[in-house]
Coordinates of C-alpha atoms and ligand atoms in Angstrom, one line a residue:
M1480 CA -84.0 -144.3 29.4
I1481 CA -85.3 -147.5 27.8
T1482 CA -83.8 -150.8 28.7
V1483 CA -84.6 -153.9 26.6
E1484 CA -83.6 -157.0 27.3
H1485 CA -83.9 -160.2 25.5
L1486 CA -87.3 -159.1 23.7
T1487 CA -88.8 -162.0 21.7
K1488 CA -92.0 -162.2 20.0
S1489 CA -93.6 -164.8 18.0
Y1490 CA -96.8 -164.9 15.9
G1491 CA -97.4 -168.5 15.8
S1492 CA -94.6 -169.9 13.8
T1493 CA -93.3 -166.6 12.8
L1494 CA -90.6 -165.1 14.9
A1495 CA -90.8 -161.3 14.2
V1496 CA -88.4 -160.1 17.0
D1497 CA -85.6 -162.3 18.3
D1498 CA -84.1 -162.0 21.4
L1499 CA -83.4 -158.0 21.1
S1500 CA -81.4 -156.1 23.5
F1501 CA -80.5 -152.5 23.6
T1502 CA -80.4 -149.4 25.6
I1503 CA -81.9 -146.0 24.5
E1504 CA -80.3 -142.9 26.3
D1505 CA -82.1 -139.6 27.0
G1506 CA -81.5 -136.8 24.7
H1507 CA -81.0 -138.3 21.3
I1508 CA -83.2 -139.1 18.3
Y1509 CA -82.8 -142.9 17.4
G1510 CA -83.3 -144.3 14.3
F1511 CA -84.9 -147.8 13.8
L1512 CA -83.9 -148.7 10.5
G1513 CA -85.1 -152.1 8.9
P1514 CA -86.7 -153.2 5.7
N1515 CA -90.2 -154.3 5.6
G1516 CA -91.0 -157.1 7.9
A1517 CA -88.0 -156.7 10.0
G1518 CA -89.9 -156.4 13.3
K1519 CA -89.9 -152.5 13.6
S1520 CA -93.6 -152.2 14.2
T1521 CA -93.8 -155.1 16.4
T1522 CA -90.9 -153.9 18.8
L1523 CA -92.2 -150.6 19.0
N1524 CA -95.8 -151.8 19.9
I1525 CA -94.0 -153.7 22.7
L1526 CA -92.1 -151.0 23.9
T1527 CA -95.2 -148.6 24.2
G1528 CA -97.2 -151.4 25.8
C1529 CA -99.6 -151.9 23.1
L1530 CA -98.4 -155.6 22.5
A1531 CA -97.4 -158.0 25.1
A1532 CA -94.1 -159.9 24.5
S1533 CA -93.3 -163.5 24.2
E1534 CA -90.0 -163.1 26.3
G1535 CA -87.9 -160.6 27.8
T1536 CA -88.1 -157.0 29.5
V1537 CA -88.7 -153.7 28.6
K1538 CA -88.1 -151.0 31.2
I1539 CA -89.2 -147.3 30.6
G1540 CA -86.9 -145.3 33.2
D1541 CA -87.5 -147.2 36.3
F1542 CA -91.0 -148.6 35.4
D1543 CA -91.4 -152.3 33.6
I1544 CA -94.0 -151.7 30.8
F1545 CA -95.7 -155.0 31.7
E1546 CA -95.7 -154.9 35.4
N1547 CA -96.0 -150.7 35.8
S1548 CA -97.6 -149.9 32.9
K1549 CA -99.5 -147.1 33.8
E1550 CA -96.4 -145.3 35.0
A1551 CA -94.2 -146.4 32.1
K1552 CA -96.7 -145.4 29.3
K1553 CA -96.9 -142.0 31.1
L1554 CA -93.4 -141.4 29.8
I1555 CA -94.2 -142.2 26.1
G1556 CA -96.0 -140.5 23.4
Y1557 CA -96.6 -142.8 20.5
L1558 CA -97.5 -142.3 16.9
P1559 CA -98.2 -145.7 15.2
E1560 CA -97.9 -146.7 11.8
I1561 CA -101.5 -146.3 11.4
P1562 CA -102.7 -143.3 13.4
P1563 CA -105.6 -143.8 14.7
L1564 CA -107.4 -140.8 13.7
Y1565 CA -111.4 -140.2 13.6
V1566 CA -111.7 -138.1 10.3
D1567 CA -115.0 -136.6 11.1
Q1568 CA -113.5 -134.8 14.1
T1569 CA -111.6 -131.9 14.2
P1570 CA -108.1 -131.8 15.4
R1571 CA -109.3 -129.8 18.5
E1572 CA -112.1 -132.6 19.3
Y1573 CA -109.6 -135.5 18.5
L1574 CA -106.9 -133.8 20.7
D1575 CA -109.3 -133.3 23.6
F1576 CA -110.3 -137.0 23.4
V1577 CA -106.9 -138.1 23.5
A1578 CA -105.9 -135.8 26.1
E1579 CA -108.6 -136.9 28.3
A1580 CA -107.6 -140.4 27.8
K1581 CA -104.1 -139.4 29.0
R1582 CA -106.0 -137.7 32.1
V1583 CA -105.1 -134.1 31.5
S1584 CA -107.5 -132.4 33.3
K1585 CA -110.5 -130.6 31.8
K1586 CA -109.1 -127.3 32.9
E1587 CA -105.6 -127.8 31.4
R1588 CA -106.7 -129.3 27.9
P1589 CA -107.4 -126.1 26.0
A1590 CA -104.1 -124.7 27.0
E1591 CA -102.2 -128.2 26.4
I1592 CA -103.9 -128.6 23.1
E1593 CA -102.7 -125.2 21.9
R1594 CA -99.4 -126.0 23.2
V1595 CA -98.8 -128.9 21.2
A1596 CA -100.8 -127.4 18.2
K1597 CA -97.9 -124.7 18.2
K1598 CA -95.2 -127.4 18.0
T1599 CA -96.5 -129.2 15.2
N1600 CA -97.6 -126.0 13.5
I1601 CA -101.7 -127.1 13.1
I1602 CA -103.0 -123.9 15.0
H1603 CA -104.8 -123.0 11.7
V1604 CA -106.6 -126.0 11.2
L1605 CA -107.4 -127.2 14.6
D1606 CA -111.2 -126.7 13.6
K1607 CA -111.4 -128.0 10.1
P1608 CA -112.5 -131.9 10.1
I1609 CA -109.6 -134.0 9.7
K1610 CA -111.0 -135.6 6.4
Y1611 CA -110.4 -132.1 4.8
L1612 CA -106.6 -132.1 5.9
S1613 CA -103.8 -133.3 3.8
K1614 CA -101.8 -136.4 4.6
G1615 CA -99.0 -134.2 5.9
Y1616 CA -101.3 -132.5 8.0
R1617 CA -103.0 -135.4 9.5
Q1618 CA -99.5 -136.8 10.3
R1619 CA -98.9 -133.7 12.4
V1620 CA -102.2 -134.2 14.1
G1621 CA -101.0 -137.8 14.9
I1622 CA -97.6 -136.3 16.1
S1623 CA -99.5 -133.9 18.3
Q1624 CA -101.4 -136.4 20.2
A1625 CA -98.1 -138.1 20.7
L1626 CA -96.8 -134.8 22.4
L1627 CA -100.0 -134.4 24.6
G1628 CA -99.0 -134.9 28.2
N1629 CA -95.4 -133.8 27.5
P1630 CA -93.8 -137.2 27.6
Q1631 CA -90.2 -137.6 28.1
I1632 CA -89.9 -140.2 25.1
I1633 CA -91.8 -139.6 21.7
I1634 CA -92.1 -142.9 19.5
L1635 CA -92.9 -142.4 15.7
D1636 CA -93.5 -145.4 13.6
E1637 CA -92.6 -144.7 9.9
P1638 CA -93.5 -141.3 10.4
T1639 CA -93.0 -140.2 6.8
V1640 CA -94.4 -143.0 4.9
G1641 CA -96.9 -141.9 2.2
L1642 CA -96.0 -138.3 2.3
D1643 CA -94.8 -136.2 -0.5
P1644 CA -90.9 -134.8 -0.6
M1645 CA -92.0 -131.3 0.5
Q1646 CA -94.1 -132.8 3.1
I1647 CA -91.2 -135.3 4.2
L1648 CA -89.0 -132.2 4.5
E1649 CA -91.4 -130.3 7.1
I1650 CA -92.0 -133.5 9.1
R1651 CA -88.2 -134.2 9.2
E1652 CA -87.8 -130.7 10.4
L1653 CA -90.5 -131.1 12.9
I1654 CA -88.8 -134.3 14.3
H1655 CA -85.5 -132.7 14.5
N1656 CA -87.3 -129.6 16.8
L1657 CA -88.7 -132.4 19.1
G1658 CA -85.2 -133.8 19.6
E1659 CA -84.2 -130.6 21.6
N1660 CA -86.9 -131.3 24.4
H1661 CA -87.4 -135.3 24.0
T1662 CA -85.7 -138.7 23.6
V1663 CA -87.3 -139.4 20.1
I1664 CA -87.3 -142.8 18.5
L1665 CA -88.5 -143.0 14.8
S1666 CA -88.5 -146.2 12.5
S1667 CA -88.0 -145.9 8.8
H1668 CA -87.0 -148.5 5.9
I1669 CA -85.1 -145.5 4.3
L1670 CA -81.3 -145.5 5.1
S1671 CA -80.8 -141.6 4.0
E1672 CA -83.6 -140.8 6.0
V1673 CA -82.2 -141.9 9.3
Q1674 CA -78.9 -140.6 8.3
A1675 CA -80.5 -137.2 8.1
I1676 CA -82.5 -137.2 11.0
C1677 CA -81.0 -139.4 13.8
D1678 CA -78.0 -139.3 15.8
K1679 CA -77.8 -142.8 16.8
V1680 CA -79.2 -145.9 14.4
L1681 CA -80.3 -149.1 15.3
I1682 CA -80.2 -151.6 12.4
I1683 CA -82.9 -154.7 12.5
Y1684 CA -83.2 -157.5 10.2
K1685 CA -85.3 -160.7 10.5
G1686 CA -86.0 -159.7 14.1
K1687 CA -82.4 -159.2 15.2
L1688 CA -80.4 -156.4 15.9
V1689 CA -77.5 -156.3 13.4
A1690 CA -75.9 -153.1 14.3
F1691 CA -76.4 -150.0 16.6
D1692 CA -74.1 -146.8 15.8
T1693 CA -73.7 -143.3 14.6
P1694 CA -75.3 -142.4 10.9
E1695 CA -71.6 -141.4 10.3
N1696 CA -70.0 -144.9 11.0
L1697 CA -72.9 -146.6 9.2
G1698 CA -71.9 -144.3 6.2
K1699 CA -68.4 -146.1 6.6
I1700 CA -69.9 -149.6 6.0
T1701 CA -72.1 -148.4 3.1
S1702 CA -69.1 -146.9 1.4
S1703 CA -66.7 -149.9 1.8
G1704 CA -66.9 -152.0 -1.5
S1705 CA -68.7 -150.0 -3.3
A1706 CA -68.7 -148.0 -6.8
I1707 CA -67.8 -144.8 -8.0
E1708 CA -69.1 -142.9 -11.5
I1709 CA -66.8 -141.4 -13.4
G1710 CA -68.0 -139.0 -16.3
A1711 CA -65.0 -138.0 -18.8
D1712 CA -64.6 -137.3 -22.4
V1713 CA -62.2 -140.2 -22.9
S1714 CA -62.8 -143.9 -23.9
L1715 CA -62.8 -146.6 -21.3
D1716 CA -59.2 -147.9 -22.5
E1717 CA -58.0 -144.2 -21.7
T1718 CA -59.8 -144.2 -18.4
K1719 CA -58.1 -147.7 -17.5
E1720 CA -54.7 -146.3 -18.4
I1721 CA -55.1 -142.8 -16.4
L1722 CA -56.1 -145.2 -13.3
S1723 CA -53.6 -147.9 -14.0
G1724 CA -51.3 -146.6 -10.8
L1725 CA -54.4 -146.7 -8.3
E1726 CA -55.0 -149.5 -5.9
G1727 CA -58.2 -150.8 -4.9
I1728 CA -60.2 -150.7 -8.3
T1729 CA -61.7 -154.0 -8.8
S1730 CA -63.4 -153.7 -12.3
Y1731 CA -64.7 -151.3 -14.8
E1732 CA -68.2 -150.8 -16.1
N1733 CA -69.4 -148.7 -19.3
V1734 CA -72.8 -147.0 -18.2
E1735 CA -73.2 -144.4 -21.3
C1736 CA -71.2 -143.6 -24.2
S1737 CA -71.8 -141.4 -26.8
D1738 CA -69.5 -139.6 -29.6
K1739 CA -68.0 -137.4 -26.6
H1740 CA -69.3 -137.9 -23.3
N1741 CA -68.7 -141.1 -21.7
L1742 CA -70.0 -142.3 -18.2
F1743 CA -68.2 -145.2 -16.5
K1744 CA -68.9 -147.2 -13.1
I1745 CA -65.7 -148.4 -11.5
H1746 CA -66.0 -150.9 -8.6
V1747 CA -63.7 -150.6 -5.5
E1748 CA -62.8 -152.3 -2.5
T1749 CA -61.5 -149.5 -0.2
K1750 CA -62.0 -148.4 3.6
D1751 CA -62.1 -144.7 2.4
I1752 CA -64.1 -143.9 -0.5
T1753 CA -63.3 -140.0 0.0
D1754 CA -59.5 -140.9 -0.6
I1755 CA -59.8 -143.1 -3.7
S1756 CA -62.1 -140.4 -5.1
K1757 CA -59.4 -137.9 -4.5
E1758 CA -56.7 -140.0 -6.1
I1759 CA -59.1 -140.5 -9.2
F1760 CA -59.5 -136.7 -9.4
K1761 CA -55.6 -136.3 -9.0
A1762 CA -55.0 -139.0 -11.9
F1763 CA -57.3 -137.4 -14.3
A1764 CA -56.1 -133.9 -13.6
N1765 CA -52.5 -134.8 -14.2
K1766 CA -53.4 -136.2 -17.6
D1767 CA -55.5 -132.6 -18.4
V1768 CA -58.5 -134.8 -18.6
P1769 CA -61.4 -132.7 -17.0
L1770 CA -64.1 -134.7 -15.1
Y1771 CA -67.7 -133.8 -15.4
K1772 CA -69.0 -136.4 -12.8
L1773 CA -67.0 -138.3 -9.8
N1774 CA -70.0 -139.6 -7.6
P1775 CA -69.9 -142.5 -4.8
V1776 CA -72.8 -144.5 -5.6
K1777 CA -75.0 -145.5 -2.8
T1778 CA -75.2 -149.1 -1.9
N1779 CA -78.8 -150.0 -1.3
L1780 CA -79.9 -151.0 1.9
E1781 CA -80.6 -154.7 1.4
D1782 CA -76.7 -154.8 0.3
I1783 CA -75.8 -153.3 3.7
F1784 CA -78.2 -155.6 5.5
M1785 CA -76.8 -158.4 3.7
E1786 CA -73.2 -157.2 4.4
L1787 CA -74.0 -156.7 8.0
T1788 CA -76.0 -160.0 8.5
S1789 CA -72.9 -162.2 6.8
D1790 CA -70.2 -160.4 8.8
S1791 CA -72.1 -160.9 12.2
E1792 CA -72.1 -164.5 12.1
G1793 CA -75.7 -164.7 13.3
D1794 CA -76.0 -162.7 16.2
N1795 CA -73.1 -160.5 17.1
I1796 CA -73.8 -156.7 17.0
I1797 CA -71.5 -154.9 14.7
T1798 CA -69.7 -151.7 15.8
M1799 CA -67.2 -150.2 13.8
E1800 CA -64.1 -150.9 16.1
E1801 CA -64.8 -154.8 15.1
K1802 CA -65.2 -153.6 11.5
E1803 CA -62.0 -151.6 11.5
I1804 CA -63.1 -149.4 8.9
D1805 CA -61.8 -145.6 9.4
S1806 CA -62.9 -143.8 6.2
S1807 CA -65.6 -141.1 6.7
I1808 CA -68.1 -140.6 4.1
T1809 CA -71.8 -140.8 3.9
A1810 CA -72.8 -142.7 1.1
Ligands
LIG2875 P1 -91.7 -153.9 10.4 O1 -92.3 -152.9 10.9 O2 -90.4 -153.9 10.2 O3 -92.4 -153.9 8.7 P2 -93.4 -156.0 11.5 O4 -93.1 -155.9 13.0 O5 -94.8 -155.4 11.1 O6 -92.1 -155.4 10.5 O7 -93.6 -157.4 11.0 C1 -92.5 -158.3 11.7 C2 -93.1 -159.7 10.9 O8 -93.9 -160.1 11.7 C3 -93.3 -159.8 9.7 O9 -93.0 -161.0 9.1 C4 -94.8 -159.7 9.7 O10 -95.6 -160.7 8.8 C5 -95.3 -160.5 11.1 N1 -96.5 -160.1 11.6 C6 -96.5 -158.8 12.2 N2 -97.8 -158.5 12.6 C7 -98.2 -159.8 12.6 C8 -99.7 -160.4 13.2 N3 -100.3 -159.8 13.7 N4 -99.8 -161.8 12.9 C9 -98.8 -162.5 12.4 N5 -98.0 -161.9 11.9 C10 -97.4 -160.8 12.2
LIG2876 MG1 -93.8 -151.4 10.4

């Protein structure tokens, strides 16, 4: 368990972390979501004892990260944003070096390196210099060093940045598997990524915690006040006519029109985008007009942050109870 209370960090006049308080329970995968500059890396660097805070406390289990840093750090494996890899070394040499620093005994080290290498699937490249490895494999080596000593908590700072789509899927699967035996915290600036991997999400914006919720509930925020794309072989006027009985549609937009195929975007104010999507489907079906597209449009992350921060009136943490939204779609 991690307990953070009133954590604050300033770099000169820049307030990078602004009075953060939250608790991380054991046995979940937590996502730390926020745009660039939100304060994610600063927070994670403080949580892992790599950086001093200006104010506030961090407890890892029973240990204060500043006062009992040796004991606290033992409970954490950390992959920083820029992993400190020595590219001339092989993964085996590098992992041996890190294991020694983590005080794994010389006798136990070979078996421990094999254990983490199996978990991250790098056994076959253990003796190949890191400089010849792909970015995806380098990241696996970075995750391997975090796993050495089998710490209870694994913290990964933007672990998929710079990877190609295939490598991203592989690293996500690896993180998912780590969640079976560890508490995992990962940071990301990509909403869909934390929604795909995490079961709890903390949203951080301008150094403040603006939401702490499940990805499902987060999806509800993102789908209220959003848009739906509709593709049908009818005109915009006919579409308006077909949907005239529906509540919640605020405006219509032409996206693409050809002789036959038309694509419109309708903006909706609704608590449940699934419900209105069903209504739209039914309305078209009743008129015997087939749809070739009916697609909720993703709200982008900046929009969500804007909405969350404006609703939070400064520094409240939003929970869905307060927002009273009861839809269930993930945008
Ligand atoms: P994130 O990881 O969410 O992108 P960071 O924690 O790296 O955010 O940065 C938060 C804020 O603190 C940014 O405004 C950034 O410019 C600033 N910052 C980060 N590190 C330093 C530093 N070493 N010196 C001065 N400002 C910094
Ligand atoms: Mg960062």
